[in-house]
Short mmCIF file of C-alpha atoms in Angstrom, two decimals:
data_model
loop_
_atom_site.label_atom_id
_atom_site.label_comp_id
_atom_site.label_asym_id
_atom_site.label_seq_id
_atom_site.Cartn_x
_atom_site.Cartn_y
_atom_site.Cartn_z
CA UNK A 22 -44.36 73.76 -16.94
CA UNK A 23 -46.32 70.71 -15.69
CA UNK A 24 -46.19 69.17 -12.67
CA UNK A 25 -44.43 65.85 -11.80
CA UNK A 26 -47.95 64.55 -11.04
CA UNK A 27 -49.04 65.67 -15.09
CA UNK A 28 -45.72 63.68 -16.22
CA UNK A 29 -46.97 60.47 -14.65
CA UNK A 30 -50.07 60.65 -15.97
CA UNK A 31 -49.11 61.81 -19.63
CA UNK A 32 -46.52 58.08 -18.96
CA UNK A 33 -49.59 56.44 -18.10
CA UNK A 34 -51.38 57.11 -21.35
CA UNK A 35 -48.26 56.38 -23.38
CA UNK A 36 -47.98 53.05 -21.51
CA UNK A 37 -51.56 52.35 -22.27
CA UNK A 38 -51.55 53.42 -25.65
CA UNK A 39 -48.47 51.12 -26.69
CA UNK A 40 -49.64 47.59 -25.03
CA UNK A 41 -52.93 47.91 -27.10
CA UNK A 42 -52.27 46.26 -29.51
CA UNK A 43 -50.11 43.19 -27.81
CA UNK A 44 -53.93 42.68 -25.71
CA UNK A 45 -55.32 42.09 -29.15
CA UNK A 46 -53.08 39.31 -29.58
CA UNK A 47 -53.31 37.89 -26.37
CA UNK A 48 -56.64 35.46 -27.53
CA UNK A 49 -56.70 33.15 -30.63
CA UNK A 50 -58.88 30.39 -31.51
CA UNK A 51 -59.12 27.98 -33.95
CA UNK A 52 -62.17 25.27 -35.22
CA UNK A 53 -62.07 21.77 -35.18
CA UNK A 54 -64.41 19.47 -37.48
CA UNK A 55 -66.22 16.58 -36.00
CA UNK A 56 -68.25 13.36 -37.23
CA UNK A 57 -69.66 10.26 -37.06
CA UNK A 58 -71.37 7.82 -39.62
CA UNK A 59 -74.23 6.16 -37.35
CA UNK A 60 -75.81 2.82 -39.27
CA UNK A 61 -78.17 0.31 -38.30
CA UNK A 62 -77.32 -3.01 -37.36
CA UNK A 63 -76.92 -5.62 -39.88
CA UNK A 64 -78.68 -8.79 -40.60
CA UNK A 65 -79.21 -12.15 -42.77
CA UNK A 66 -82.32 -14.34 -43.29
CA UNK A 67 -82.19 -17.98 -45.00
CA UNK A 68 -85.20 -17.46 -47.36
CA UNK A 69 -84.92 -20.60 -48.95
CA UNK A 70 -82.63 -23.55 -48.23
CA UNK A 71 -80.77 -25.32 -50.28
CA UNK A 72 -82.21 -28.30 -52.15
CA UNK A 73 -81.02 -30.65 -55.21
CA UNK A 74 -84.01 -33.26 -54.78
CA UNK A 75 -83.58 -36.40 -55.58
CA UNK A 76 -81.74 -38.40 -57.91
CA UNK A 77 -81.55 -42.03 -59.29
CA UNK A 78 -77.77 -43.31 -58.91
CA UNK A 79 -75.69 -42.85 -62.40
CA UNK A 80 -74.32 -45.76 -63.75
CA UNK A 81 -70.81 -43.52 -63.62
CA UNK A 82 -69.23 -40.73 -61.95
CA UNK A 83 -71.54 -37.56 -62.86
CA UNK A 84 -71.51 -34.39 -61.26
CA UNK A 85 -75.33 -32.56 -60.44
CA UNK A 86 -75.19 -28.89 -60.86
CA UNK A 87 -77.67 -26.94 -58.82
CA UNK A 88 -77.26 -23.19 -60.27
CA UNK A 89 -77.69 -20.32 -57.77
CA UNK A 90 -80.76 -19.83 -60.30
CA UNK A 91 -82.09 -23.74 -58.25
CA UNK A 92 -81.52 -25.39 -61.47
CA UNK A 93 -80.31 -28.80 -61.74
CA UNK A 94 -77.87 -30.05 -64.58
CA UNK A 95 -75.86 -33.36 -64.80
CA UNK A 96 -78.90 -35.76 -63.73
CA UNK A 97 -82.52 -35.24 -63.85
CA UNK A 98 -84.05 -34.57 -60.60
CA UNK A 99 -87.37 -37.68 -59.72
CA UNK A 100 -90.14 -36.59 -57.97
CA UNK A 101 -89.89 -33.72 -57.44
CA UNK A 102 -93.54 -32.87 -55.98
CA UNK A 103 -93.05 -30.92 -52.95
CA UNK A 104 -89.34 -31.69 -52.91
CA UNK A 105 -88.40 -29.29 -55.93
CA UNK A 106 -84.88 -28.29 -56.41
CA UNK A 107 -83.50 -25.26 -54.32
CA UNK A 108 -80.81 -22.96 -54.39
CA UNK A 109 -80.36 -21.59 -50.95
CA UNK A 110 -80.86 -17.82 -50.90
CA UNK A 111 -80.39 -15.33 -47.70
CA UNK A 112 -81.05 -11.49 -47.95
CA UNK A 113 -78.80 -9.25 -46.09
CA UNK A 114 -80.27 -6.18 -44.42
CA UNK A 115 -78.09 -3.24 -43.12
CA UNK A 116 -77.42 0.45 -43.86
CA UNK A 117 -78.38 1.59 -47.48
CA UNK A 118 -74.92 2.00 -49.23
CA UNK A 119 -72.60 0.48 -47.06
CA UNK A 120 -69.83 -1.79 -47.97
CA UNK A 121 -69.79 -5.15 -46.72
CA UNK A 122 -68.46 -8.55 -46.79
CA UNK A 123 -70.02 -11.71 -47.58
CA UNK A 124 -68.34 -14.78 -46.82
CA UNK A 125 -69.71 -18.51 -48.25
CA UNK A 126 -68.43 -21.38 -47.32
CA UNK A 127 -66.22 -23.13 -49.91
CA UNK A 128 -67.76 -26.37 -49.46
CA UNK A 129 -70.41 -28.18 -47.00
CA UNK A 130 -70.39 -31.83 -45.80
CA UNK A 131 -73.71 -33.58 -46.24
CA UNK A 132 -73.96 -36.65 -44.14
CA UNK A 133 -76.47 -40.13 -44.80
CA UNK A 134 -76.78 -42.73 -43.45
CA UNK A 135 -74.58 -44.34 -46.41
CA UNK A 136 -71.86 -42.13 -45.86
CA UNK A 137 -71.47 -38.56 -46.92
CA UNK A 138 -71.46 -36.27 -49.73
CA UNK A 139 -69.25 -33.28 -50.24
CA UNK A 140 -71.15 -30.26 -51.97
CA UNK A 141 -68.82 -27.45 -53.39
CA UNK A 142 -70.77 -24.89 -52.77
CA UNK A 143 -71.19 -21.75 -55.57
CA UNK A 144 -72.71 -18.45 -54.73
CA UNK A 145 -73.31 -15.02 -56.90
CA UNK A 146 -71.72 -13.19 -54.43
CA UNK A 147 -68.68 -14.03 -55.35
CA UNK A 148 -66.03 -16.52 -54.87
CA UNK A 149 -66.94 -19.23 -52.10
CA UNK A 150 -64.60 -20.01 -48.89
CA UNK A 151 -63.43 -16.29 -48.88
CA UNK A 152 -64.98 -13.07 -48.14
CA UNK A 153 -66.16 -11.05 -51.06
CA UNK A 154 -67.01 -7.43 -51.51
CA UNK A 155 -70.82 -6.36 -52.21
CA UNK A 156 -72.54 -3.11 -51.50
CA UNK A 157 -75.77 -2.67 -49.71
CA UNK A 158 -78.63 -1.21 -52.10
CA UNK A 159 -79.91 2.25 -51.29
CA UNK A 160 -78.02 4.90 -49.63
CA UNK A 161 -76.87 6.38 -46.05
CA UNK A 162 -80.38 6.93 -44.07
CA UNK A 163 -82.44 4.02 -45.19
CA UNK A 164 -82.43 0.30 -44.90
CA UNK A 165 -80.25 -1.59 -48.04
CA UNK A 166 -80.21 -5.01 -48.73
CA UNK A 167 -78.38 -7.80 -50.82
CA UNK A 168 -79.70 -10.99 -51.48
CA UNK A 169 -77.30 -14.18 -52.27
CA UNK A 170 -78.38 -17.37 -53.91
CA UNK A 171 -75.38 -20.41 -53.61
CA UNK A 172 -75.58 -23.04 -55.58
CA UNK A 173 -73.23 -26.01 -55.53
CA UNK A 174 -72.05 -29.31 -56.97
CA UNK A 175 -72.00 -32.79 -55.95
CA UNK A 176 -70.84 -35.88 -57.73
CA UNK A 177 -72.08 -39.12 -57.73
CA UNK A 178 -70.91 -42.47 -58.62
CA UNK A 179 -72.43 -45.52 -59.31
CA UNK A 180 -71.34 -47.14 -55.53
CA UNK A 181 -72.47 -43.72 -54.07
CA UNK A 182 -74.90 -45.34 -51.06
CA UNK A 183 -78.67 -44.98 -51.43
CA UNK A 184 -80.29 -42.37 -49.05
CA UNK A 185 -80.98 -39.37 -47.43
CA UNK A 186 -77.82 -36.79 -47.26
CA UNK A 187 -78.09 -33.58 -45.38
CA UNK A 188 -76.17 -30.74 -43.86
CA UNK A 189 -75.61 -27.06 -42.90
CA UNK A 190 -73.42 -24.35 -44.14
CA UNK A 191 -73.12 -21.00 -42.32
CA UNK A 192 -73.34 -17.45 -44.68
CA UNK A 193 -72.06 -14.42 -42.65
CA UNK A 194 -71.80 -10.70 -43.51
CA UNK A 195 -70.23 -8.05 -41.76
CA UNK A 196 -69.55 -4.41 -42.21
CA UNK A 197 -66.40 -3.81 -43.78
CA UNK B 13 -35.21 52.44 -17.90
CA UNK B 14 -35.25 55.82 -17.53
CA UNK B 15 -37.25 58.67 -18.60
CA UNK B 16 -35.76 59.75 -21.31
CA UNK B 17 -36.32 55.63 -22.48
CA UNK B 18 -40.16 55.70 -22.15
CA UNK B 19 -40.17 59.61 -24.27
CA UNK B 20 -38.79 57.17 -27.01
CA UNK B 21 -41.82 54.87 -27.05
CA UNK B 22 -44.26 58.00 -26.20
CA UNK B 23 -42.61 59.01 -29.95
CA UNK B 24 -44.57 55.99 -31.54
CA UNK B 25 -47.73 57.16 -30.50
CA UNK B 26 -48.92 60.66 -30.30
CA UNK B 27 -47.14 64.17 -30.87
CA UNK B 28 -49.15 65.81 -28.78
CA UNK B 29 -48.36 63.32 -25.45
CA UNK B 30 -44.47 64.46 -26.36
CA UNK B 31 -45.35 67.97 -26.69
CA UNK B 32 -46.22 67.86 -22.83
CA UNK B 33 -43.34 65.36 -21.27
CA UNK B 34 -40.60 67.62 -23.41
CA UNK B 35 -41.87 70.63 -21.92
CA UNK B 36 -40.86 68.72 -18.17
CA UNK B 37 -38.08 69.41 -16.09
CA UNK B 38 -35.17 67.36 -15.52
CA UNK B 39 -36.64 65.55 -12.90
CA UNK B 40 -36.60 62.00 -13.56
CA UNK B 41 -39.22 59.26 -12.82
CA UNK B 42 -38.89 55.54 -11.95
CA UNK B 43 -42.26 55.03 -13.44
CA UNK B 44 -40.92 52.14 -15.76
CA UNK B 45 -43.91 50.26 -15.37
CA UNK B 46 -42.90 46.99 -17.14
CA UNK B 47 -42.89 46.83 -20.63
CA UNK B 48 -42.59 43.53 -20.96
CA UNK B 49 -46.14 42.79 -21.96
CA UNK B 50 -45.33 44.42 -25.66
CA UNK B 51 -42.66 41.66 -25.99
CA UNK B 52 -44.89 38.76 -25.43
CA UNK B 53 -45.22 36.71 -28.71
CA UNK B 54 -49.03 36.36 -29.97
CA UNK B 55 -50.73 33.52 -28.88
CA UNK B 56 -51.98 31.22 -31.82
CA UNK B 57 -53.70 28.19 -31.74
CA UNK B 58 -53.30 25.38 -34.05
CA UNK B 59 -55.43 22.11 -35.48
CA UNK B 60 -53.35 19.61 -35.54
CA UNK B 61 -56.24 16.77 -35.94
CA UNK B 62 -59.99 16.65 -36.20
CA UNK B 63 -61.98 14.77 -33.76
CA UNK B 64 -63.79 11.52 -35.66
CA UNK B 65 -65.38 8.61 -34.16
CA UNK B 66 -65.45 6.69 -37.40
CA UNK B 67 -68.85 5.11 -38.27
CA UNK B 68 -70.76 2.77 -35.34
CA UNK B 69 -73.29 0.47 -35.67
CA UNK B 70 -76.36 1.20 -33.41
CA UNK B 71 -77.40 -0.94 -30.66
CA UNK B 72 -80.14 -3.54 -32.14
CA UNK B 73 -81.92 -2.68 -28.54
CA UNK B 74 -81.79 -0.36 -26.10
CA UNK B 75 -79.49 2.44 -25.79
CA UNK B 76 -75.34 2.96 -25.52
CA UNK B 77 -72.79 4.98 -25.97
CA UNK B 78 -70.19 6.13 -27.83
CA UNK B 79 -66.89 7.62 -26.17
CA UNK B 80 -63.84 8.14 -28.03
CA UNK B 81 -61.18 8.92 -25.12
CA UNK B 82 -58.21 11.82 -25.52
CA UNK B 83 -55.32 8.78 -25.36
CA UNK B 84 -57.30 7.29 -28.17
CA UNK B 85 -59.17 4.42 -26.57
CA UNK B 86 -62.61 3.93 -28.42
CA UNK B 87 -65.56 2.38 -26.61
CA UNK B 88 -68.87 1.32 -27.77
CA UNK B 89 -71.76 0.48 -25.71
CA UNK B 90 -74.79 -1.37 -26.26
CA UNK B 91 -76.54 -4.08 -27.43
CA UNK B 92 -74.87 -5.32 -30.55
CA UNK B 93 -73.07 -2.09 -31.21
CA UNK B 94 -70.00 -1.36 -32.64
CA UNK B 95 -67.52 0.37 -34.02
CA UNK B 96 -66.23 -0.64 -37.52
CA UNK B 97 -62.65 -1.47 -37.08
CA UNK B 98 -62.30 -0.33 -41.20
CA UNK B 99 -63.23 3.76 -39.99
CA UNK B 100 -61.03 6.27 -39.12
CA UNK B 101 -61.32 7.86 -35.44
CA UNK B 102 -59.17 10.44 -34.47
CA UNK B 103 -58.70 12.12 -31.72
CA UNK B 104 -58.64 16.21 -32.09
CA UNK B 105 -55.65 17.55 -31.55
CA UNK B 106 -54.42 20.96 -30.87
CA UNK B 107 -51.13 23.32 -30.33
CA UNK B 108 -51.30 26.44 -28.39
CA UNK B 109 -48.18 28.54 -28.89
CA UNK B 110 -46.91 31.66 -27.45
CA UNK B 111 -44.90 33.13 -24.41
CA UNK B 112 -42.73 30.69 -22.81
CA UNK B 113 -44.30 30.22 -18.90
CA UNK B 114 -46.71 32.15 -19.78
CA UNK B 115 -49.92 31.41 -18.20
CA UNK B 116 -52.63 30.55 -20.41
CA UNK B 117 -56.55 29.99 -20.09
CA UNK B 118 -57.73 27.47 -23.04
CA UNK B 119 -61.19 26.95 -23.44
CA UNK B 120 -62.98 23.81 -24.78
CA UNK B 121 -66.79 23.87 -25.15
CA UNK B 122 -68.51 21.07 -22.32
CA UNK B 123 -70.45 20.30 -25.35
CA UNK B 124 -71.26 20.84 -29.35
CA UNK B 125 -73.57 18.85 -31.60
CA UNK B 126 -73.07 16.77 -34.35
CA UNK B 127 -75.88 17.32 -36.98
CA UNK B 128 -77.38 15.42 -39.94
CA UNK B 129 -79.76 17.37 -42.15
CA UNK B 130 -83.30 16.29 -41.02
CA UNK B 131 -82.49 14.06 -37.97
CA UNK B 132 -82.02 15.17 -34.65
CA UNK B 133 -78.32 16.56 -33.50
CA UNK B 134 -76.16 14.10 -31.25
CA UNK B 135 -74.92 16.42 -28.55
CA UNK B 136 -71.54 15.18 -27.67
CA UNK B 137 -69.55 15.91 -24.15
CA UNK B 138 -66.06 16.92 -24.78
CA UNK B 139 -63.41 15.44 -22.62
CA UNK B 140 -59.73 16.73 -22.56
CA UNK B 141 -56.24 15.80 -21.27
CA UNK B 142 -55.25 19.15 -19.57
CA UNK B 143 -53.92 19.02 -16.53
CA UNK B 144 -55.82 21.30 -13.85
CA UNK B 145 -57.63 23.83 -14.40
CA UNK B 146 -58.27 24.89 -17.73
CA UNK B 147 -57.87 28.28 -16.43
CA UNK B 148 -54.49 27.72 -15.18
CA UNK B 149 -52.67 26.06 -18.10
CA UNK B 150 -48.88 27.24 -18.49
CA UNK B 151 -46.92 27.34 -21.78
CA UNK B 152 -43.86 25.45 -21.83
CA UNK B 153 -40.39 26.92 -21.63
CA UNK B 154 -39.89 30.22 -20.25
CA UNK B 155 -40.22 33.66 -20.94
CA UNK B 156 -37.92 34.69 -23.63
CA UNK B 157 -38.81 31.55 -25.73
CA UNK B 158 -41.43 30.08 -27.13
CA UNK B 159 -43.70 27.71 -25.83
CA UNK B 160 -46.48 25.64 -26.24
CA UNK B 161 -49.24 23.39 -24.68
CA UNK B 162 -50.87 20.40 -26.57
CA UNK B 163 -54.44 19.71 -26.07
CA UNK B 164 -56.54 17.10 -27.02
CA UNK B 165 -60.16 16.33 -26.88
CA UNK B 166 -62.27 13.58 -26.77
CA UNK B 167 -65.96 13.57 -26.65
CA UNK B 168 -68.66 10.71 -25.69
CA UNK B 169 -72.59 10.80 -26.65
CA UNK B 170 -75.37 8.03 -26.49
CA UNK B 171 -77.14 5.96 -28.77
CA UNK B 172 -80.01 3.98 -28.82
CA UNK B 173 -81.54 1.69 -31.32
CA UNK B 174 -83.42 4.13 -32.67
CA UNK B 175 -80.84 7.05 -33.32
CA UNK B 176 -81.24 8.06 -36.76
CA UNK B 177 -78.48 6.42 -39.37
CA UNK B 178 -76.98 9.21 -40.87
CA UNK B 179 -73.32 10.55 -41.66
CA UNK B 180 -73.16 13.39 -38.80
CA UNK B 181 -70.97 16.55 -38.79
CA UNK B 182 -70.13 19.32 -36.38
CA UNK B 183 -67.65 21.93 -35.14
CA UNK B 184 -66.43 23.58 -31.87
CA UNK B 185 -63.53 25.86 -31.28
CA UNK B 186 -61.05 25.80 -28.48
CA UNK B 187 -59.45 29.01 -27.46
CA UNK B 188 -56.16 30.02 -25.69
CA UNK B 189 -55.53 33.19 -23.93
CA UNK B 190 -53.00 34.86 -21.97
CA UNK B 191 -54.27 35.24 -18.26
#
């Protein structure tokens, strides 16, 4: 015969024995991923700007084509030492890989003292006065770059005014 | 309960424990210590989101941050830096479930790192929306139902111009128990 003291304990063990394995259950955990993609800042340089040269005035309306390649078509370019046709050209440095857009300006105003010219403007990046899709060379980790040359178009006439026409156009590229 | 009630559950777990109460005398006991415990639903914790901070551009000088808060506010600091509005930053979630009222400890790490293979790991600071203490964190609902607490946590970590570009990854765990 046991005690009343021996009952309690025997309870006690039962007790014990029977919330086990609820404690094992009383802890869970779980794992979470994490990241970032860190890249370098981006940037463009005007290598080269943009020049057609010059040009005796047609005797009718004819367009001069400057090719993102800086040659001319339409009229031939006079004296052209040390004022040789140009496309303009920028390189675009950034983070190898990454997407980006380029945006060109669909035209550019350039301004004489005769009046002014309007150049539609043409670049191998893609279609001009919109931004276009290009990919940085190289991958994730190292410098990338992209280099755009925009050529353009500008007509003359035979009452176009005699002189010197110049102006500036803007090329921007951002991350996408 | 009475003592005939706890001989029952005695029956689940060893012969030889009922051997020696069925040998007792009549006498009962009020030693129904609560059983309630073994009718507490498991706790479980659940992902409900990863935490991203998309991909930043680095400062083009000096140094910055990077904090993505737990409401989902994203700030970049620095120089030039940025976060590209075209990445994905989330906010990770979670779901702790259990008990109803029961009271809870969840644990977040202060820290973790974000690695890239060959560059130095970003150590980030975790940040979190509970309320208190973590240790004192109560399931919703009462006992008898289920409840559940949502967590979620942030994290912040600097940059400088020269952090190394690189797609970084990490884990950390969060954990719930019953207090």
């Amino acid at each position: 015969m046991f005690s009343f003291r021996m009952k309690l304990a025997a309870i006690a063990i039962v007790l014990a024995a029977a919330v086990a394995p609820a404690h094992a259950q009383s802890t869970a955990s779980t794992t979470a991923t994490a990241g970032i993609t860190v890249i370098q800042p981006i940037s463009i340089v005007n290598n080269k700007n943009m020049n057609f040269g010059t040009f005796v005035k047609p005797s009718s309306n004819t367009t001069v084509t400057l090719s993102n390649a800086g040659v001319i078509s339409g009229l031939t370019a006079v004296n052209t030492s040390g004022n040789a046709p140009s496309q303009a050209q920028f390189t675009i440095t950034g983070e190898g890989g990454q997407a980006i857009n380029i945006t060109v300006p669909g035209t550019v105003a350039l301004t004489g003292t005769g009046g002014s010219l309007t150049v539609t403007l043409t670049a191998d990046s893609g279609t001009t006065g919109s931004a276009q899709v290009a990919t940085l060379s190289g991958a994730i980790g190292s410098a990338g770059t992209k280099v755009v040359n925009v050529g353009g178009t500008v007509p003359l006439t035979a009452t176009t005014a005699s002189g010197a026409y110049s102006g500036t156009f803007t090329v921007t590229a951002a991350y996408q | 309960m009475n003592f005939k009630n706890i001989l029952t559950v005695a029956a689940f777990v060893s012969a030889a424990v009922i051997s020696q109460v069925a040998s007792a005398d009549g006498t009962t006991s009020s030693a129904t210590v609560s059983s309630s415990a073994t009718l507490v639903r498991p706790v479980t914790v659940t992902k409900d989101s990863d935490l991203a901070f998309g991909t930043i551009v680095l400062p083009s000088a000096g140094s910055g941050s990077v904090t993505l808060a737990t409401n989902g506010t994203f700030t970049v600091t620095g120089t030039g830096a940025a976060g590209l509005a075209s990445s994905t930053k989330t906010v990770g979630g979670f779901t702790v479930s259990g008990e109803g009222g029961m009271a809870i400890t969840v644990t977040v790490p202060a820290t973790f790192a974000l690695s890239a293979s060959g560059q130095p790991d970003l150590t980030v600071t975790t940040s979190n929306d509970m309320t208190g203490a973590s240790t004192a964190q109560t399931l919703s609902n009462a006992l008898g139902s289920a409840g559940v607490l949502a967590v979620k946590v942030g994290g912040s970590f600097p940059i400088s111009s020269t952090t190394a570009t690189a797609a970084y990854a990490g884990s950390f765990q969060v954990t719930a128990a019953y207090n």
